[in-house]
Amino acid sequence: MAERPAPRSSGDIVKVKLVFAPMCTEFKDVRSGRPSEALGHEASGTVEALGSSTRFHIGDRVVVMPGNACGACDLCASGEHIYCPHQRDVLAETGSTCGTATYAQFIIRPEQLLLPVPDDISLRHASLACCALGPSFNALRRMRTPAGETLVVNGCGPVGLGAIVNAVAVGIRVIAIEPHPYRAELALRLGASASVDPHSTDPVAQVRRLTNDGGVACAIETSGRQEAIDGLMSMLQPLGRMTTLAWDVPIRLPPLVARGAEVHGCWHWNHERDAPAMWDIVRRSARALDAMVTHVFDLDDVAEAIALQGSSNCGKVLLRPHGSESPKDLREP
């Protein structure tokens, strides 16, 4: 932990007081010995200072979306900010020395990267609209997965668990593939119809048995392991669809033409276009989201939280940047 001057708002760059900061894969950097002073990229909070922004008012509840997209290119104009190649230097623009990451008490973001939270949704649940739900929400939309189809989710870390929540909310049957007992059990609690341990059985054969040898329509892969990609492709029906959510991992694909398979790479979601659908998922999934968040730590205890993540004995882990002094949210469960 370190003390730094609070960042400043300026122009369309808004300062947000963070209430919940979900933890993502930063523990891997810590484990690998890659130091960083900018940890975390997802959060919810309240607007603290506006600069010249006219989109918000002081105290508005918002979700902080990742990145600092330019807001002017074609990708930004279509709502695909996450792919913007022209990231802004918000520190230079505001004269701040920090404020770009969420393992902190305050953050600054261009106004178009703040998503208003509906009055009936808590900031705790809203914070999960980033990496907990976002990548798989996008994947299911890209794969055009309707209710009644069967989806395999390989890897039930927080992103895979979010895929189960997204799918169950819209009536999709889920088969989870996960070797860790804690997360396999949590996958079932969140609504997966079955959990397959790939260390104790042939997952392809088991999924085939669970689908009466018909295979599955769609698959989501979160681990980045080549053997998982190979297995999921073997589970797919003809014309099946697969999405990989593993970040920055090269993969090798089998021939796709003969089976008519579609493969997608999904990162985040288009919050300008699809926010109503995301909030509908959050509303439907309140109990599941409470189960998915297994631990909440004050920011002072971040080292303990990172160690817990490394053990895999957890679902999604949240930080409270202001600890017991966090702003009260009357919508909290």
Short mmCIF file of C-alpha atoms in Angstrom, two decimals:
data_model
loop_
_atom_site.label_atom_id
_atom_site.label_comp_id
_atom_site.label_asym_id
_atom_site.label_seq_id
_atom_site.Cartn_x
_atom_site.Cartn_y
_atom_site.Cartn_z
CA MET A 1 0.00 0.00 0.00
CA ALA A 2 1.17 3.51 -0.77
CA GLU A 3 -0.10 7.04 -0.25
CA ARG A 4 -0.50 9.13 -3.40
CA PRO A 5 -2.11 12.51 -4.13
CA ALA A 6 -5.72 12.13 -5.20
CA PRO A 7 -6.23 12.47 -8.97
CA ARG A 8 -8.00 15.51 -10.41
CA SER A 9 -10.87 15.92 -12.83
CA SER A 10 -10.48 18.16 -15.86
CA GLY A 11 -12.45 18.72 -19.04
CA ASP A 12 -14.54 15.62 -19.77
CA ILE A 13 -12.43 13.52 -17.37
CA VAL A 14 -14.46 12.72 -14.27
CA LYS A 15 -13.20 11.75 -10.81
CA VAL A 16 -14.97 8.80 -9.17
CA LYS A 17 -14.88 7.69 -5.53
CA LEU A 18 -14.65 3.91 -5.70
CA VAL A 19 -16.98 1.80 -3.56
CA PHE A 20 -16.33 -1.72 -4.93
CA ALA A 21 -13.31 -2.82 -6.95
CA PRO A 22 -13.58 -6.43 -8.20
CA MET A 23 -10.27 -8.23 -8.51
CA CYS A 24 -9.36 -9.82 -11.82
CA THR A 25 -6.11 -11.47 -12.95
CA GLU A 26 -3.70 -9.04 -11.28
CA PHE A 27 -2.70 -11.80 -8.84
CA LYS A 28 -0.96 -13.54 -11.76
CA ASP A 29 1.33 -10.53 -12.19
CA VAL A 30 2.12 -10.57 -8.49
CA ARG A 31 2.80 -14.32 -8.60
CA SER A 32 5.06 -13.88 -11.64
CA GLY A 33 7.03 -11.06 -10.05
CA ARG A 34 5.90 -8.38 -12.51
CA PRO A 35 5.63 -5.21 -10.41
CA SER A 36 3.05 -2.58 -11.20
CA GLU A 37 1.69 0.58 -9.62
CA ALA A 38 -1.53 0.42 -11.66
CA LEU A 39 -3.51 -2.63 -10.55
CA GLY A 40 -7.18 -3.19 -11.30
CA HIS A 41 -9.51 -2.22 -14.15
CA GLU A 42 -13.12 -2.70 -12.95
CA ALA A 43 -15.13 -0.87 -10.29
CA SER A 44 -18.28 0.89 -9.23
CA GLY A 45 -18.55 4.12 -7.28
CA THR A 46 -19.95 7.63 -7.06
CA VAL A 47 -19.04 10.74 -9.02
CA GLU A 48 -16.80 12.95 -6.90
CA ALA A 49 -15.78 15.76 -9.29
CA LEU A 50 -17.01 16.65 -12.76
CA GLY A 51 -14.47 18.79 -14.56
CA SER A 52 -16.61 20.24 -17.36
CA SER A 53 -18.68 17.07 -17.85
CA THR A 54 -22.41 17.62 -18.34
CA ARG A 55 -23.37 13.93 -18.45
CA PHE A 56 -23.30 13.46 -14.68
CA HIS A 57 -23.97 15.10 -11.34
CA ILE A 58 -21.99 14.86 -8.11
CA GLY A 59 -23.02 11.68 -6.31
CA ASP A 60 -24.25 9.81 -9.39
CA ARG A 61 -23.64 6.07 -9.13
CA VAL A 62 -21.57 4.65 -12.00
CA VAL A 63 -19.66 1.63 -13.23
CA VAL A 64 -16.10 2.39 -14.32
CA MET A 65 -15.38 0.71 -17.64
CA PRO A 66 -11.83 -0.33 -18.57
CA GLY A 67 -9.39 1.79 -20.54
CA ASN A 68 -9.22 5.44 -21.56
CA ALA A 69 -10.53 5.30 -25.13
CA CYS A 70 -10.35 8.40 -27.29
CA GLY A 71 -14.13 8.68 -27.79
CA ALA A 72 -13.67 9.99 -31.34
CA CYS A 73 -12.64 7.11 -33.62
CA ASP A 74 -15.01 4.82 -35.53
CA LEU A 75 -14.74 2.11 -32.89
CA CYS A 76 -15.67 4.53 -30.12
CA ALA A 77 -18.50 5.95 -32.20
CA SER A 78 -19.98 2.45 -32.50
CA GLY A 79 -19.62 1.80 -28.76
CA GLU A 80 -16.64 -0.55 -29.08
CA HIS A 81 -14.39 1.51 -26.80
CA ILE A 82 -12.49 -1.52 -25.58
CA TYR A 83 -10.80 -1.91 -28.98
CA CYS A 84 -9.86 1.76 -29.39
CA PRO A 85 -6.23 2.06 -30.56
CA HIS A 86 -5.96 5.70 -29.45
CA GLN A 87 -5.88 5.59 -25.66
CA ARG A 88 -5.78 8.97 -23.93
CA ASP A 89 -3.15 9.98 -21.39
CA VAL A 90 -5.57 11.11 -18.69
CA LEU A 91 -2.76 11.76 -16.22
CA ALA A 92 -1.13 14.28 -18.53
CA GLU A 93 -4.49 15.85 -19.39
CA THR A 94 -5.39 16.40 -15.73
CA GLY A 95 -1.94 16.97 -14.25
CA SER A 96 -2.45 13.94 -11.97
CA THR A 97 0.25 11.50 -10.90
CA CYS A 98 -2.10 8.54 -10.46
CA GLY A 99 -5.73 7.62 -10.97
CA THR A 100 -5.83 5.09 -13.83
CA ALA A 101 -6.38 1.89 -11.81
CA THR A 102 -9.03 0.56 -9.45
CA TYR A 103 -7.03 -0.86 -6.55
CA ALA A 104 -7.31 2.66 -5.19
CA GLN A 105 -9.76 5.02 -3.52
CA PHE A 106 -10.27 7.29 -6.52
CA ILE A 107 -10.02 7.00 -10.29
CA ILE A 108 -10.37 9.34 -13.27
CA ARG A 109 -12.06 8.36 -16.52
CA PRO A 110 -13.40 10.08 -19.65
CA GLU A 111 -17.13 10.58 -19.15
CA GLN A 112 -18.14 8.20 -21.96
CA LEU A 113 -16.48 5.33 -20.04
CA LEU A 114 -18.75 5.74 -17.02
CA LEU A 115 -21.97 3.72 -17.11
CA PRO A 116 -24.88 5.04 -15.00
CA VAL A 117 -26.26 2.48 -12.54
CA PRO A 118 -30.07 2.12 -12.43
CA ASP A 119 -31.70 3.07 -9.13
CA ASP A 120 -32.83 -0.48 -8.37
CA ILE A 121 -29.36 -2.08 -8.71
CA SER A 122 -26.77 -2.05 -5.93
CA LEU A 123 -23.22 -0.87 -6.51
CA ARG A 124 -22.02 -4.28 -5.38
CA HIS A 125 -23.97 -6.03 -8.12
CA ALA A 126 -23.23 -3.27 -10.64
CA SER A 127 -19.49 -3.71 -10.21
CA LEU A 128 -19.86 -7.20 -11.67
CA ALA A 129 -20.94 -5.76 -15.02
CA CYS A 130 -17.25 -5.46 -15.92
CA CYS A 131 -15.07 -8.60 -16.10
CA ALA A 132 -17.29 -10.87 -14.01
CA LEU A 133 -20.17 -10.76 -16.50
CA GLY A 134 -18.93 -8.67 -19.42
CA PRO A 135 -16.78 -11.03 -21.53
CA SER A 136 -19.23 -13.94 -21.44
CA PHE A 137 -22.21 -11.62 -21.91
CA ASN A 138 -20.55 -10.50 -25.13
CA ALA A 139 -19.71 -14.09 -26.06
CA LEU A 140 -23.29 -15.32 -25.77
CA ARG A 141 -24.49 -12.44 -27.93
CA ARG A 142 -21.76 -13.01 -30.54
CA MET A 143 -22.60 -16.72 -30.68
CA ARG A 144 -26.34 -16.01 -30.91
CA THR A 145 -27.05 -18.52 -28.15
CA PRO A 146 -30.80 -18.87 -27.53
CA ALA A 147 -32.62 -20.36 -24.57
CA GLY A 148 -32.78 -24.13 -24.63
CA GLU A 149 -29.35 -24.73 -26.17
CA THR A 150 -26.52 -26.40 -24.27
CA LEU A 151 -23.31 -24.49 -23.52
CA VAL A 152 -20.04 -25.93 -22.23
CA VAL A 153 -17.94 -23.59 -20.06
CA ASN A 154 -14.33 -24.67 -19.67
CA GLY A 155 -12.65 -23.15 -16.63
CA CYS A 156 -14.72 -21.87 -13.72
CA GLY A 157 -12.62 -19.05 -12.40
CA PRO A 158 -14.49 -15.75 -12.04
CA VAL A 159 -14.91 -15.29 -15.80
CA GLY A 160 -16.21 -18.83 -16.29
CA LEU A 161 -18.53 -18.49 -13.29
CA GLY A 162 -19.86 -15.31 -14.86
CA ALA A 163 -20.56 -17.25 -18.05
CA ILE A 164 -22.70 -19.67 -16.04
CA VAL A 165 -24.65 -16.79 -14.48
CA ASN A 166 -25.22 -15.16 -17.87
CA ALA A 167 -26.35 -18.40 -19.48
CA VAL A 168 -28.64 -19.59 -16.71
CA ALA A 169 -30.33 -16.17 -16.59
CA VAL A 170 -31.57 -16.61 -20.16
CA GLY A 171 -32.47 -20.29 -20.01
CA ILE A 172 -29.34 -21.90 -21.47
CA ARG A 173 -28.27 -25.29 -20.09
CA VAL A 174 -24.67 -25.25 -18.87
CA ILE A 175 -22.13 -28.04 -18.48
CA ALA A 176 -19.07 -26.86 -16.53
CA ILE A 177 -15.57 -28.31 -16.90
CA GLU A 178 -13.49 -27.54 -13.82
CA PRO A 179 -10.93 -29.61 -11.86
CA HIS A 180 -10.82 -27.53 -8.66
CA PRO A 181 -13.38 -28.85 -6.13
CA TYR A 182 -14.29 -25.44 -4.69
CA ARG A 183 -15.07 -23.92 -8.05
CA ALA A 184 -16.73 -27.05 -9.42
CA GLU A 185 -19.17 -26.98 -6.49
CA LEU A 186 -19.72 -23.24 -6.94
CA ALA A 187 -20.51 -23.80 -10.63
CA LEU A 188 -23.31 -26.16 -9.61
CA ARG A 189 -24.63 -23.69 -7.05
CA LEU A 190 -24.82 -21.07 -9.78
CA GLY A 191 -26.98 -23.32 -11.93
CA ALA A 192 -24.74 -25.55 -14.04
CA SER A 193 -26.55 -28.81 -14.73
CA ALA A 194 -23.34 -30.84 -14.41
CA SER A 195 -19.67 -30.36 -13.54
CA VAL A 196 -16.96 -32.44 -15.21
CA ASP A 197 -13.50 -32.94 -13.70
CA PRO A 198 -11.07 -33.20 -16.65
CA HIS A 199 -8.41 -34.71 -14.36
CA SER A 200 -10.51 -37.73 -13.47
CA THR A 201 -12.44 -38.43 -16.68
CA ASP A 202 -12.34 -37.84 -20.41
CA PRO A 203 -14.26 -34.55 -20.67
CA VAL A 204 -15.17 -35.07 -24.34
CA ALA A 205 -16.65 -38.49 -23.66
CA GLN A 206 -18.44 -37.24 -20.55
CA VAL A 207 -20.00 -34.27 -22.35
CA ARG A 208 -21.04 -36.59 -25.16
CA ARG A 209 -22.78 -38.82 -22.61
CA LEU A 210 -24.48 -35.82 -21.00
CA THR A 211 -25.84 -34.75 -24.39
CA ASN A 212 -26.89 -38.23 -25.59
CA ASP A 213 -23.94 -38.14 -27.99
CA GLY A 214 -25.34 -35.05 -29.67
CA GLY A 215 -22.63 -32.63 -28.60
CA VAL A 216 -23.19 -28.99 -27.68
CA ALA A 217 -24.21 -25.96 -29.69
CA CYS A 218 -21.79 -23.52 -28.05
CA ALA A 219 -18.68 -23.46 -25.90
CA ILE A 220 -16.79 -20.83 -23.90
CA GLU A 221 -13.12 -21.38 -23.11
CA THR A 222 -11.43 -19.36 -20.35
CA SER A 223 -8.21 -21.23 -19.51
CA GLY A 224 -6.12 -20.62 -22.62
CA ARG A 225 -4.97 -24.25 -22.63
CA GLN A 226 -4.53 -25.86 -26.05
CA GLU A 227 -5.90 -29.21 -24.86
CA ALA A 228 -9.06 -27.42 -23.75
CA ILE A 229 -9.49 -25.84 -27.19
CA ASP A 230 -9.04 -29.25 -28.84
CA GLY A 231 -11.55 -30.85 -26.49
CA LEU A 232 -14.20 -28.18 -26.92
CA MET A 233 -13.96 -28.36 -30.70
CA SER A 234 -14.58 -32.11 -30.44
CA MET A 235 -17.66 -31.48 -28.30
CA LEU A 236 -19.29 -29.10 -30.76
CA GLN A 237 -22.16 -30.09 -33.01
CA PRO A 238 -21.84 -29.34 -36.74
CA LEU A 239 -22.22 -25.56 -37.18
CA GLY A 240 -21.30 -25.12 -33.51
CA ARG A 241 -19.83 -21.92 -32.07
CA MET A 242 -16.94 -21.41 -29.68
CA THR A 243 -15.60 -18.32 -27.96
CA THR A 244 -12.24 -17.96 -26.26
CA LEU A 245 -12.01 -15.48 -23.40
CA ALA A 246 -8.41 -16.27 -22.42
CA TRP A 247 -6.43 -13.08 -22.73
CA ASP A 248 -3.37 -12.86 -25.01
CA VAL A 249 -2.88 -16.62 -25.37
CA PRO A 250 -2.03 -18.07 -28.81
CA ILE A 251 -4.17 -21.03 -29.81
CA ARG A 252 -4.16 -23.56 -32.64
CA LEU A 253 -7.46 -24.48 -34.29
CA PRO A 254 -8.38 -27.67 -36.15
CA PRO A 255 -9.82 -27.41 -39.68
CA LEU A 256 -13.07 -25.45 -39.40
CA VAL A 257 -14.62 -25.73 -42.86
CA ALA A 258 -15.74 -29.36 -42.74
CA ARG A 259 -17.60 -28.83 -39.48
CA GLY A 260 -18.81 -25.29 -40.26
CA ALA A 261 -17.56 -24.10 -36.88
CA GLU A 262 -17.44 -20.46 -35.80
CA VAL A 263 -14.75 -19.21 -33.43
CA HIS A 264 -14.87 -15.85 -31.66
CA GLY A 265 -12.47 -13.92 -29.50
CA CYS A 266 -14.35 -11.73 -27.02
CA TRP A 267 -12.99 -9.20 -24.59
CA HIS A 268 -15.55 -6.76 -23.28
CA TRP A 269 -19.04 -5.60 -24.21
CA ASN A 270 -20.63 -2.62 -25.91
CA HIS A 271 -22.09 -0.73 -22.95
CA GLU A 272 -23.61 2.03 -25.07
CA ARG A 273 -25.65 -0.43 -27.13
CA ASP A 274 -26.26 -3.30 -24.73
CA ALA A 275 -26.59 -1.73 -21.27
CA PRO A 276 -30.35 -2.48 -20.96
CA ALA A 277 -29.70 -6.17 -21.66
CA MET A 278 -26.83 -6.28 -19.16
CA TRP A 279 -28.92 -4.67 -16.42
CA ASP A 280 -31.67 -7.19 -17.15
CA ILE A 281 -29.18 -10.01 -16.51
CA VAL A 282 -28.05 -8.37 -13.26
CA ARG A 283 -31.65 -8.01 -12.05
CA ARG A 284 -32.50 -11.63 -12.87
CA SER A 285 -29.31 -12.93 -11.25
CA ALA A 286 -29.22 -11.15 -7.88
CA ARG A 287 -29.02 -14.34 -5.81
CA ALA A 288 -26.48 -15.91 -8.15
CA LEU A 289 -24.29 -12.80 -8.00
CA ASP A 290 -24.39 -12.87 -4.20
CA ALA A 291 -23.18 -16.50 -4.35
CA MET A 292 -20.57 -15.74 -7.00
CA VAL A 293 -18.94 -13.07 -4.79
CA THR A 294 -17.40 -15.28 -2.12
CA HIS A 295 -15.13 -12.76 -0.37
CA VAL A 296 -14.95 -9.01 0.26
CA PHE A 297 -11.78 -7.37 1.62
CA ASP A 298 -10.85 -3.86 2.66
CA LEU A 299 -8.15 -2.38 0.47
CA ASP A 300 -5.66 -2.58 3.36
CA ASP A 301 -5.98 -6.37 3.17
CA VAL A 302 -5.23 -6.63 -0.55
CA ALA A 303 -2.22 -8.93 0.00
CA GLU A 304 -4.45 -11.46 1.77
CA ALA A 305 -6.98 -11.17 -1.05
CA ILE A 306 -4.35 -11.81 -3.71
CA ALA A 307 -3.09 -14.87 -1.83
CA LEU A 308 -6.63 -16.21 -1.66
CA GLN A 309 -7.06 -15.78 -5.41
CA GLY A 310 -3.88 -17.74 -5.98
CA SER A 311 -5.34 -20.68 -4.01
CA SER A 312 -8.48 -20.85 -6.23
CA ASN A 313 -10.59 -21.28 -3.07
CA CYS A 314 -12.82 -18.39 -4.07
CA GLY A 315 -15.22 -17.09 -6.64
CA LYS A 316 -15.18 -13.39 -7.46
CA VAL A 317 -13.35 -11.29 -4.86
CA LEU A 318 -14.20 -7.63 -4.20
CA LEU A 319 -12.15 -4.89 -2.61
CA ARG A 320 -13.69 -2.03 -0.62
CA PRO A 321 -11.32 0.89 -1.35
CA HIS A 322 -12.61 3.00 1.56
CA GLY A 323 -13.09 0.09 3.96
CA SER A 324 -15.61 0.69 6.72
CA GLU A 325 -15.85 4.29 5.55
CA SER A 326 -17.18 3.25 2.13
CA PRO A 327 -20.19 5.34 1.09
CA LYS A 328 -23.39 3.64 2.15
CA ASP A 329 -25.52 2.28 -0.68
CA LEU A 330 -29.13 1.86 0.36
CA ARG A 331 -29.57 -0.71 -2.40
CA GLU A 332 -27.05 -3.11 -0.84
CA PRO A 333 -28.47 -6.57 -0.05
#
